[in-house]
Every structure is written in structure tokens, then in C-alpha cells.
PDB file of C-alpha atoms in Angstrom:
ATOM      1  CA  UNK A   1      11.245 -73.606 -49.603  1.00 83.00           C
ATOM      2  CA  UNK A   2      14.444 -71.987 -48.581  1.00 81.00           C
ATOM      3  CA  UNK A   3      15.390 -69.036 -50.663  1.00 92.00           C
ATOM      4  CA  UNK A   4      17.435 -65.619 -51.036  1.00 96.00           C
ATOM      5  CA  UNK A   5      14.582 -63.631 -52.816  1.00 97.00           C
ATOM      6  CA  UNK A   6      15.922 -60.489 -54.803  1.00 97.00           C
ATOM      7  CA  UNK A   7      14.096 -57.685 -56.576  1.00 97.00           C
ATOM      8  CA  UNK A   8      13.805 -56.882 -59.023  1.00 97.00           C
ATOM      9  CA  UNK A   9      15.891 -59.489 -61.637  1.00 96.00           C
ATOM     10  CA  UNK A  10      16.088 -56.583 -64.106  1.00 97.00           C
ATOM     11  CA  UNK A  11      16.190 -53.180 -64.197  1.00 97.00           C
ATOM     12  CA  UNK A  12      17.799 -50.458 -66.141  1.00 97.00           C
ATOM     13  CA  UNK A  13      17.923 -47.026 -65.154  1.00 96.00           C
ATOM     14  CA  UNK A  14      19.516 -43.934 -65.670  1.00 96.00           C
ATOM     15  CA  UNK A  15      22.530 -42.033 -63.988  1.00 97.00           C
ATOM     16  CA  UNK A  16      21.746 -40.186 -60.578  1.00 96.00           C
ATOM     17  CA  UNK A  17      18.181 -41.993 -59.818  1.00 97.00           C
ATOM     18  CA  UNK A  18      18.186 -43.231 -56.718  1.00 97.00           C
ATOM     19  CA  UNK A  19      17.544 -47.238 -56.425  1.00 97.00           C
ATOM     20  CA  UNK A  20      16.901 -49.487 -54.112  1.00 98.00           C
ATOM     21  CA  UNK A  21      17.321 -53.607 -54.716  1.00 98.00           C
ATOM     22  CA  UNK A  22      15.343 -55.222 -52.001  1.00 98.00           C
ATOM     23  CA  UNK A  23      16.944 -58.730 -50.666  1.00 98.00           C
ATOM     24  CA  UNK A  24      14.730 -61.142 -48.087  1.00 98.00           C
ATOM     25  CA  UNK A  25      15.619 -64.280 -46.768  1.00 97.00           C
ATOM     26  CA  UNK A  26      13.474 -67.300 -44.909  1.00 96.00           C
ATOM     27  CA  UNK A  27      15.988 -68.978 -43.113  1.00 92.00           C
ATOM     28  CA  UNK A  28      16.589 -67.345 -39.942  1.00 92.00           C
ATOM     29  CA  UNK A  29      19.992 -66.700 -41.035  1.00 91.00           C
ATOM     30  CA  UNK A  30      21.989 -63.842 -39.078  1.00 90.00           C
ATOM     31  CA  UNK A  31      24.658 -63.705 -41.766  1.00 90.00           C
ATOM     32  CA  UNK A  32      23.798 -61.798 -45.466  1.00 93.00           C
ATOM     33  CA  UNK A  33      26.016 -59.745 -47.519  1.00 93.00           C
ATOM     34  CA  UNK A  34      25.735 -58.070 -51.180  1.00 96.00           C
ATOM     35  CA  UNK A  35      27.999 -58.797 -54.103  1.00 95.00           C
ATOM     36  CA  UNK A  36      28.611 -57.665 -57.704  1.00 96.00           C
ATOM     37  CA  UNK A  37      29.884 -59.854 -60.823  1.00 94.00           C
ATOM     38  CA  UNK A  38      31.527 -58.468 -63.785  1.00 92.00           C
ATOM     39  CA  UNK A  39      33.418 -60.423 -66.334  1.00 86.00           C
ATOM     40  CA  UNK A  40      37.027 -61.050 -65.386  1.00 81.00           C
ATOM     41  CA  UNK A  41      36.718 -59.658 -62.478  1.00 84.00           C
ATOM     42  CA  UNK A  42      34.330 -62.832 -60.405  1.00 86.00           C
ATOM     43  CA  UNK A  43      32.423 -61.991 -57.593  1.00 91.00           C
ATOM     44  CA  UNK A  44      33.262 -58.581 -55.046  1.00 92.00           C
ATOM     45  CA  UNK A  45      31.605 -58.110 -52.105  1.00 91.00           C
ATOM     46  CA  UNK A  46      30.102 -54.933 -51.185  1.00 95.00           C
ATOM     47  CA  UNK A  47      28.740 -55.112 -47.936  1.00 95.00           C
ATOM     48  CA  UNK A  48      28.192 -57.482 -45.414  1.00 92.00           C
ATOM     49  CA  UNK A  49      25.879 -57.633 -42.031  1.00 93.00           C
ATOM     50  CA  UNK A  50      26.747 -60.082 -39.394  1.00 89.00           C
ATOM     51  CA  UNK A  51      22.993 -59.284 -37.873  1.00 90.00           C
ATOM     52  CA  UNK A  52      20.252 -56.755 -37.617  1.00 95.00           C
ATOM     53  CA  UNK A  53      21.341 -53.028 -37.165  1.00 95.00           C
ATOM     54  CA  UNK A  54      25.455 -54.808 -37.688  1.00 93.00           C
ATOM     55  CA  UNK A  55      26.501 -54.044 -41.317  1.00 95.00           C
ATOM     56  CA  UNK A  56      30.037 -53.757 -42.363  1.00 92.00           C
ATOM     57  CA  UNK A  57      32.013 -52.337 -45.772  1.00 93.00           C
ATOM     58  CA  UNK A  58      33.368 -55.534 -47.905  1.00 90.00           C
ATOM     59  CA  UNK A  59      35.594 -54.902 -50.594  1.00 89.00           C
ATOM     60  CA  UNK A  60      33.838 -52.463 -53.149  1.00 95.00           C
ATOM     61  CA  UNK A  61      31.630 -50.230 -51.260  1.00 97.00           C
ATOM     62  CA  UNK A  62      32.052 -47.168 -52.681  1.00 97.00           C
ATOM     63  CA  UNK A  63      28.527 -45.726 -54.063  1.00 97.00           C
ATOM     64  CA  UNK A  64      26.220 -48.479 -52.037  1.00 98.00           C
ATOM     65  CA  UNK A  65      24.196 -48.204 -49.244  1.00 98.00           C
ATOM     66  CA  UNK A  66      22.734 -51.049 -46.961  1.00 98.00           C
ATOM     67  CA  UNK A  67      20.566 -51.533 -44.394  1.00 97.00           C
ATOM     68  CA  UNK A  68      19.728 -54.413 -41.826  1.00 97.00           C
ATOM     69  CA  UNK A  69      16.576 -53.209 -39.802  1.00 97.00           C
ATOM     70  CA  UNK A  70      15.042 -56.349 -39.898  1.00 97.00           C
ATOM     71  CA  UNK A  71      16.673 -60.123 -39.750  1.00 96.00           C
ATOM     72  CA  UNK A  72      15.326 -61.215 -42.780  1.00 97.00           C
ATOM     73  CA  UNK A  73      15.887 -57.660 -45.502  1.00 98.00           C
ATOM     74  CA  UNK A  74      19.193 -56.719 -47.054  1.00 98.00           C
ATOM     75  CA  UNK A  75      18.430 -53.756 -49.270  1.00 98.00           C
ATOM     76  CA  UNK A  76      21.172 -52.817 -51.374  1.00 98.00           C
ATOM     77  CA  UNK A  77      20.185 -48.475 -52.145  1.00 98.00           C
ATOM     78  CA  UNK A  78      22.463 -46.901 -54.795  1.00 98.00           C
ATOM     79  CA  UNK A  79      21.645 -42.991 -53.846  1.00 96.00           C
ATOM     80  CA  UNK A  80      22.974 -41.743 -57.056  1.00 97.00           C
ATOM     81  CA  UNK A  81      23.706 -44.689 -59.860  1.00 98.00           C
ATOM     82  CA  UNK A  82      26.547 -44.164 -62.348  1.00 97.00           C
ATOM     83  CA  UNK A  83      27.017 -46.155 -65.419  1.00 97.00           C
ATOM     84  CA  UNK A  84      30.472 -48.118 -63.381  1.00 97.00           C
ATOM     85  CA  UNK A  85      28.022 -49.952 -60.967  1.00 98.00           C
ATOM     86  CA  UNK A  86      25.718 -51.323 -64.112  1.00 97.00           C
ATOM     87  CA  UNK A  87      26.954 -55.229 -63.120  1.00 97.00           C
ATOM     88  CA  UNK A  88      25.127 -58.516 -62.150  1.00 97.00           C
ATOM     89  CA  UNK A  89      24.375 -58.410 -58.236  1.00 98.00           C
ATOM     90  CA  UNK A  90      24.062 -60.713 -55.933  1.00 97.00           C
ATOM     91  CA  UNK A  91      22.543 -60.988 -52.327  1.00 97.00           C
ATOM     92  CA  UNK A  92      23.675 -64.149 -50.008  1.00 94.00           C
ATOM     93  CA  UNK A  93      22.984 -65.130 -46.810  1.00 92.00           C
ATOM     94  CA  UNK A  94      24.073 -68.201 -44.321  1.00 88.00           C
ATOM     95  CA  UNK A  95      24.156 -68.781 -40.494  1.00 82.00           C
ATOM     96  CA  UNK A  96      26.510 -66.793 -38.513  1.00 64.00           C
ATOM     97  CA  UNK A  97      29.285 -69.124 -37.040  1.00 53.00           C
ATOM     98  CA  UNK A  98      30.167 -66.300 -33.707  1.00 47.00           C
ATOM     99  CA  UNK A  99      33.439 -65.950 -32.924  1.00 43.00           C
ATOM    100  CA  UNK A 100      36.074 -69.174 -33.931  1.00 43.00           C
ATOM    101  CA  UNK A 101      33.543 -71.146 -35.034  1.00 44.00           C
ATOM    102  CA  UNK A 102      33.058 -72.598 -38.652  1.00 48.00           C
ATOM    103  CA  UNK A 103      32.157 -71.240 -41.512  1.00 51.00           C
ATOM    104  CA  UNK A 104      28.780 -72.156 -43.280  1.00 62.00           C
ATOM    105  CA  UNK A 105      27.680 -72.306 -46.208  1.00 78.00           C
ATOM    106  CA  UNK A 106      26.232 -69.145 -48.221  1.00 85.00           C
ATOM    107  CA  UNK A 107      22.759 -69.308 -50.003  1.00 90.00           C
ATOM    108  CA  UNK A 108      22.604 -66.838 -53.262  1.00 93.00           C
ATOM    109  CA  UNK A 109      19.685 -65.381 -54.552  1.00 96.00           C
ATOM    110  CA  UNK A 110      19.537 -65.111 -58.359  1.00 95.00           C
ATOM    111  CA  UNK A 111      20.615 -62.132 -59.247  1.00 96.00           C
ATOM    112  CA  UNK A 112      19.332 -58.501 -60.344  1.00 97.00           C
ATOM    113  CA  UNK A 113      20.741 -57.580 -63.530  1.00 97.00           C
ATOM    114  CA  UNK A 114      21.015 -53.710 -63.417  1.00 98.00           C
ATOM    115  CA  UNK A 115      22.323 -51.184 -66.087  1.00 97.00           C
ATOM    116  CA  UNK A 116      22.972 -47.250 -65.528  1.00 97.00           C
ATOM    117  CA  UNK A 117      22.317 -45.271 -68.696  1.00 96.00           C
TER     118      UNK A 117
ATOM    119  CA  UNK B   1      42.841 -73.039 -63.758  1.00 44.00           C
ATOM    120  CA  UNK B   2      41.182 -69.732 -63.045  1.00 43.00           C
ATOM    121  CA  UNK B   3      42.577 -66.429 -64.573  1.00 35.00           C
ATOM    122  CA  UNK B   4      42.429 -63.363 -64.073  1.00 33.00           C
ATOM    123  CA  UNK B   5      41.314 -62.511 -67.937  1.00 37.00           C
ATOM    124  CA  UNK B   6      38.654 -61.539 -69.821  1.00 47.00           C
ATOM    125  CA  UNK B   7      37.583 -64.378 -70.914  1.00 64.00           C
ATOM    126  CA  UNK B   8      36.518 -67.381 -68.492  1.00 78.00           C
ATOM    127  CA  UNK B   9      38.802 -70.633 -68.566  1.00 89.00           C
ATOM    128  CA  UNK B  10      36.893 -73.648 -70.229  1.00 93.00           C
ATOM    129  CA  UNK B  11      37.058 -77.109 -70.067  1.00 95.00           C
ATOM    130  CA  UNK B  12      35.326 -78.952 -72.351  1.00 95.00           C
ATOM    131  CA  UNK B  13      34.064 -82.689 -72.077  1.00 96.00           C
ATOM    132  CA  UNK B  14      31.984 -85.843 -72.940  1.00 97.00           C
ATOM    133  CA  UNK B  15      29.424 -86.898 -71.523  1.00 97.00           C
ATOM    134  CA  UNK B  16      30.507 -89.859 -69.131  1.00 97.00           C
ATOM    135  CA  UNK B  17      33.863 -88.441 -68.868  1.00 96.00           C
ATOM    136  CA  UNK B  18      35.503 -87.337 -65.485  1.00 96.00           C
ATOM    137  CA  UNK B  19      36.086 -83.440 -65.141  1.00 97.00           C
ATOM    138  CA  UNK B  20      39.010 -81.794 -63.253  1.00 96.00           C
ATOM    139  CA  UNK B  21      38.689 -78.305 -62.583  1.00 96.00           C
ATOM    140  CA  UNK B  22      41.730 -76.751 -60.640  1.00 95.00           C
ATOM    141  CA  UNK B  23      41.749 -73.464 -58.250  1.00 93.00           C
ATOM    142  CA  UNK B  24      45.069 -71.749 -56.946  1.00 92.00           C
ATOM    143  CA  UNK B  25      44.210 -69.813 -54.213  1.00 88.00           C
ATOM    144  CA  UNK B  26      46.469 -66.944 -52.938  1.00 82.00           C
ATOM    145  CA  UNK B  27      46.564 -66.902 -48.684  1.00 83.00           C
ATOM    146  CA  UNK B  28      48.075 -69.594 -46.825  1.00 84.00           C
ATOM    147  CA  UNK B  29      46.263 -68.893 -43.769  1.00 83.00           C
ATOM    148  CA  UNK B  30      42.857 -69.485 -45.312  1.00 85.00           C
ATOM    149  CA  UNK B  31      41.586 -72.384 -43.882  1.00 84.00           C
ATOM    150  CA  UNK B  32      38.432 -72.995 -45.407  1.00 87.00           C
ATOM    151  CA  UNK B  33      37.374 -73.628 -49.069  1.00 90.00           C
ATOM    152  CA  UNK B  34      34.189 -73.851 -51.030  1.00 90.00           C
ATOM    153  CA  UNK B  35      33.355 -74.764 -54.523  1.00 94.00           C
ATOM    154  CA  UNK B  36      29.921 -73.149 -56.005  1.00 94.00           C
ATOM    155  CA  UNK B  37      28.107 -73.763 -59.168  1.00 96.00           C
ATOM    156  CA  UNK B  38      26.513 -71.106 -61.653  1.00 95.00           C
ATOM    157  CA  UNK B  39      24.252 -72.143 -64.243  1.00 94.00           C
ATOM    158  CA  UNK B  40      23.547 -69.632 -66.650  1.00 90.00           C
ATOM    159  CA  UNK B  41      21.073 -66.820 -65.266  1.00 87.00           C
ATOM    160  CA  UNK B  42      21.223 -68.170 -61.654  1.00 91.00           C
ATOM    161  CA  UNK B  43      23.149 -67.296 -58.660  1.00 93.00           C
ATOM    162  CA  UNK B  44      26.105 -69.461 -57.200  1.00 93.00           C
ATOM    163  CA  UNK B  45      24.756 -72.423 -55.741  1.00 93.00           C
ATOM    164  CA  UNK B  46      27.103 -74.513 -53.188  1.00 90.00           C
ATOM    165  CA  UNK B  47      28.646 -78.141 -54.300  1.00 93.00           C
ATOM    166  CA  UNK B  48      31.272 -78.842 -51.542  1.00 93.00           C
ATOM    167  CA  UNK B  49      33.259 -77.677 -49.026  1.00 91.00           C
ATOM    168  CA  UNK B  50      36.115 -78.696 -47.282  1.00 92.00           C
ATOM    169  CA  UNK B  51      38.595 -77.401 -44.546  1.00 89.00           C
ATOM    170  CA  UNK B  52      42.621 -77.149 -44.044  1.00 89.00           C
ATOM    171  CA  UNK B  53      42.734 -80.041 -42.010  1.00 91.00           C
ATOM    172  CA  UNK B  54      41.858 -81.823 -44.558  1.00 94.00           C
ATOM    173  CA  UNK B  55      43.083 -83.335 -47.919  1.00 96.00           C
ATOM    174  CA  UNK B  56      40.118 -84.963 -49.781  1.00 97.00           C
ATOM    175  CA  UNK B  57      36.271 -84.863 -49.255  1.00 96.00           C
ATOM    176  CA  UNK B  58      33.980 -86.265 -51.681  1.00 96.00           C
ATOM    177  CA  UNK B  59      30.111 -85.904 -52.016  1.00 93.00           C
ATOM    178  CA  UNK B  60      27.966 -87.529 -54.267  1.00 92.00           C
ATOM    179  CA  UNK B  61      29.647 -87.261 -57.855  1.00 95.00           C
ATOM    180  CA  UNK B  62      32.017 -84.688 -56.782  1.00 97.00           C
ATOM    181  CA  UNK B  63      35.655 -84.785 -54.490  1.00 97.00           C
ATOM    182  CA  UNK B  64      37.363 -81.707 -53.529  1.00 97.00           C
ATOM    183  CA  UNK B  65      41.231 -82.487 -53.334  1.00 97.00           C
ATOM    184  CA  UNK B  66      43.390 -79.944 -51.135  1.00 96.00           C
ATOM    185  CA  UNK B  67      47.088 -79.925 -51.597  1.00 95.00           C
ATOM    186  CA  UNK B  68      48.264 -76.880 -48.957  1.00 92.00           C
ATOM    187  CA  UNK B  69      51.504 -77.404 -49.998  1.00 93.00           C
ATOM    188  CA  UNK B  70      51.219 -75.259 -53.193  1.00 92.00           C
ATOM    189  CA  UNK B  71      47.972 -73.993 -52.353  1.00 92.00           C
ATOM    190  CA  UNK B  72      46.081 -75.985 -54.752  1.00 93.00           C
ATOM    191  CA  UNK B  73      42.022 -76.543 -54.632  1.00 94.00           C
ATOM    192  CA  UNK B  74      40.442 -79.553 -57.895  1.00 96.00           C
ATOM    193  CA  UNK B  75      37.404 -79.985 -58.020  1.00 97.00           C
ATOM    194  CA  UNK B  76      36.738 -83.763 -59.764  1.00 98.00           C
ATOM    195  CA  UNK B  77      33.234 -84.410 -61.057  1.00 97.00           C
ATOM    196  CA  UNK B  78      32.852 -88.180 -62.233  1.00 97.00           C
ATOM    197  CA  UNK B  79      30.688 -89.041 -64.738  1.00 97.00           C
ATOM    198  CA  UNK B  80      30.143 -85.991 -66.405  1.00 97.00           C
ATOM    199  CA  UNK B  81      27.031 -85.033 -67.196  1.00 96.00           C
ATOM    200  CA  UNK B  82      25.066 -82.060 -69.743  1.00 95.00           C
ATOM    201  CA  UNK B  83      23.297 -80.846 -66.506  1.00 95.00           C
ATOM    202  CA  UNK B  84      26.727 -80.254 -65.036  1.00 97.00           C
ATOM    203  CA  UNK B  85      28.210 -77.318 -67.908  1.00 96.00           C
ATOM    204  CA  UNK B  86      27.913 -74.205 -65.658  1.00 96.00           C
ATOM    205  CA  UNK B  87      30.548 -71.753 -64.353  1.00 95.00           C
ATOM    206  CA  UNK B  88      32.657 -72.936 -61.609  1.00 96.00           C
ATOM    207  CA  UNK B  89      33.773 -70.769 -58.982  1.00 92.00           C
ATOM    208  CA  UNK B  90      36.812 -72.248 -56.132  1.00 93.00           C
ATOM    209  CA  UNK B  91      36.343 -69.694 -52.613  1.00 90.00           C
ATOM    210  CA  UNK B  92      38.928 -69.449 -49.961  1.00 88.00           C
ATOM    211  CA  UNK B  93      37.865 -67.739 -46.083  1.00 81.00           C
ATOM    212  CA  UNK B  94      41.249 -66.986 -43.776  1.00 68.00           C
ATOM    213  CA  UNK B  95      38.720 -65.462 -41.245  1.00 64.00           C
ATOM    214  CA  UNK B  96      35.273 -65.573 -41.390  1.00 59.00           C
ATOM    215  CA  UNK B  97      32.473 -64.956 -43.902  1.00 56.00           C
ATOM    216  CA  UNK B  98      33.716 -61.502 -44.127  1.00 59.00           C
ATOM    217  CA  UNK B  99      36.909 -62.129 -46.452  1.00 64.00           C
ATOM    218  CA  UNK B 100      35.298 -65.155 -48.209  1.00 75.00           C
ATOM    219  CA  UNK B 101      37.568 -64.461 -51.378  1.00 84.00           C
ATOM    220  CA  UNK B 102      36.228 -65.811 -54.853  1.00 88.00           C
ATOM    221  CA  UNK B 103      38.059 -67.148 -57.807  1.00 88.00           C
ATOM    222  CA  UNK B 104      37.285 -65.963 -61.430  1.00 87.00           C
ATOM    223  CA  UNK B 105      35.431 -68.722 -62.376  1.00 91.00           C
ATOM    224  CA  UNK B 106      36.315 -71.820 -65.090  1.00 94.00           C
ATOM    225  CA  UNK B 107      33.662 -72.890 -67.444  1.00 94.00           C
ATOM    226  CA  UNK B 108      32.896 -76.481 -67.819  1.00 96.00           C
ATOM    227  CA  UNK B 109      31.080 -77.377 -71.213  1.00 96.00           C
ATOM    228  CA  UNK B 110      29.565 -81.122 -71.500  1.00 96.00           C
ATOM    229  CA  UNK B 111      28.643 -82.229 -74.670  1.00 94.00           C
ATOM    230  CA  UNK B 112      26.275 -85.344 -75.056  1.00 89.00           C
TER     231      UNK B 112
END
């Protein structure tokens, strides 16, 4: 089945502890990016990767980390949590439409729920 | 509509009924537009999309209306149904996946 796989769904922590959210995708897709959803404020993206080792800053990066050594793994690492990044996050991914071509489609995985004590 | 409050936008219907949900996106030169889907505890999950040279699409239940003129996105589900109350969210791209730009969200509520 095709499927954005995050972990973990939950996890509460406490400030400075580093973190890592892993994010893994089965569909060959070049294109995955991280988001975060708070209440009035809809979905922000924090980084983006347009393929392996090719990662980019999206709107609210400060305090995130990501890499892309791999095609399929996204891991979002927050080096030292603070209680303004607990939120609902959210890994995508779709196909990478190169240079003037269309847009496709992004998959979401279902979440990770964190809070920063 | 969407808004930029605390509180989501709801629409609430019967089951059967037909369901507008309306998106005002802010960039003219976005030229691509997506509706998603949340249920409750699940990520986003894609309905329809539909580009700027285009007016109307529809998909099986569900027509996305464009209106570039005043920069207007509906989203018209017919026949209403329970399994369709989620969180709606309208998405404009001027560029690429990079500045995909979400709305706030409207919450549709279907009672039986």
C-alpha cells in the first residue's frame, strides 16, 4: 500500500531534549517536505527536499533540522525542543514535476502529535 | 469561507443535502489549486485539483469551481454524506510545491 509512514504519532517531551521524528515513504517520490498545524493558524511548512542530499527552508524553519540521505527518509530533528514547537506535524511527499512542469499531488502521513514540557 | 480565527469556519448539513464550501485565495499568479480532506486524527488527504486554465472540474461527488476573477476556489460536494464531516482545507501553488500555500481550514458537519 502506498503510504507516508511517521514516527512516532505521540510523544511528549521536555524542553532542550533533542528529538528526532522519523518520516519514510514507498512511492519513489523525489518530492517530501515537513509541516506543522496549530489552530488558526492551518498548515506551515518547515522544510522541504526536492531530492536526496536537496533540502530547502519553507516558511517556519527556525528550530528544525532535516535531512534527505536517502530517497525514501525525511527526518524532522528538533536539537533543542521548546514548548512554541509543541504542534501537530506533518510529513508529505509527491513526485517532483522538474522545472515548468505540473504540480502533483501531495501524500500526508498522519501526523505526530508532539508536546514540549 | 476560511478565516483567519481561532476558531474553524463550520458548515453544517443534512444528510442528502449538497455542501458548498468556499476558499479566497490571496496571489493572482497562483495557478494551481487543491482541495484536501482531514478527518479527525488523520493527515490531509487529497479530493481534487484543478488548474488556472480552468473553471470547473468535477470528480466523483465533488466539483471544484474557479472564478479567477475575484480569486474565488468552492468546493461542492453533492449528496452529502456523515462520512464526509471532516476539516476542509482549499491550497493555492504560484510556483511549485515549494510555496504550496494552505487555507485555514472550514469544518463541514453532516448530520444523519
Amino acid at each position: 500500500e502506498a503510504q507516508v509512514t511517521q514516527n512516532p504519532r505521540y510523544l511528549i517531551t521536555v524542553t532542550g531534549k533533542k528529538l528526532t521524528v522519523t518520516c519514510s515513504q514507498n512511492m519513489n517520490h523525489e518530492y517530501m517536505s515537513w509541516y506543522r498545524q496549530d489552530p488558526g493558524l492551518g498548515l506551515r511548512q518547515i522544510y522541504y527536499s526536492m531530492n536526496v542530499e536537496v533540502t530547502d527552508k519553507g516558511d517556519v524553519p527556525e528550530g528544525y533540522k532535516v535531512s534527505r540521505k536517502e530517497k525514501r527518509n525525511f527526518p524532522l530533528i528538533l536539537e533543542s525542543p521548546s514548548p512554541n514547537q509543541t504542534s501537530l506535524y506533518f510529513c508529505a511527499s509527491s513526485t517532483s514535476p522538474g522545472q515548468g512542469a505540473q504540480n502533483e499531488k501531495l501524500f500526508f502521513g498522519s501526523g505526530t502529535q508532539l508536546s514540549v514540557l | 469561507g476560511e478565516s483567519v480565527g481561532l476558531h474553524l469556519p463550520t458548515l453544517s448539513v443534512q444528510e442528502g443535502d449538497n455542501s458548498i464550501i468556499n476558499c479566497a485565495y490571496s496571489n493572482s499568479a497562483s495557478d494551481y489549486f487543491i482541495w484536501y480532506k482531514q478527518e479527525s486524527g488523520k493527515g490531509p488527504q487529497f479530493i481534487i485539483d484543478i488548474r488556472s486554465n480552468m473553471d470547473k472540474r468535477q470528480g466523483q461527488r465533488v466539483t471544484v469551481l474557479l472564478n479567477k476573477t475575484v480569486k474565488h476556489l468552492s468546493l461542492q460536494i453533492a449528496a452529502t454524506q456523515p462520512g464526509d464531516s471532516a476539516v476542509y482545507f482549499c491550497a493555492e501553488d504560484s510556483s511549485g510545491y515549494s510555496t504550496l500555500t494552505f487555507g485555514k481550514g472550514t469544518m463541514l458537519l453532516v448530520s444523519p
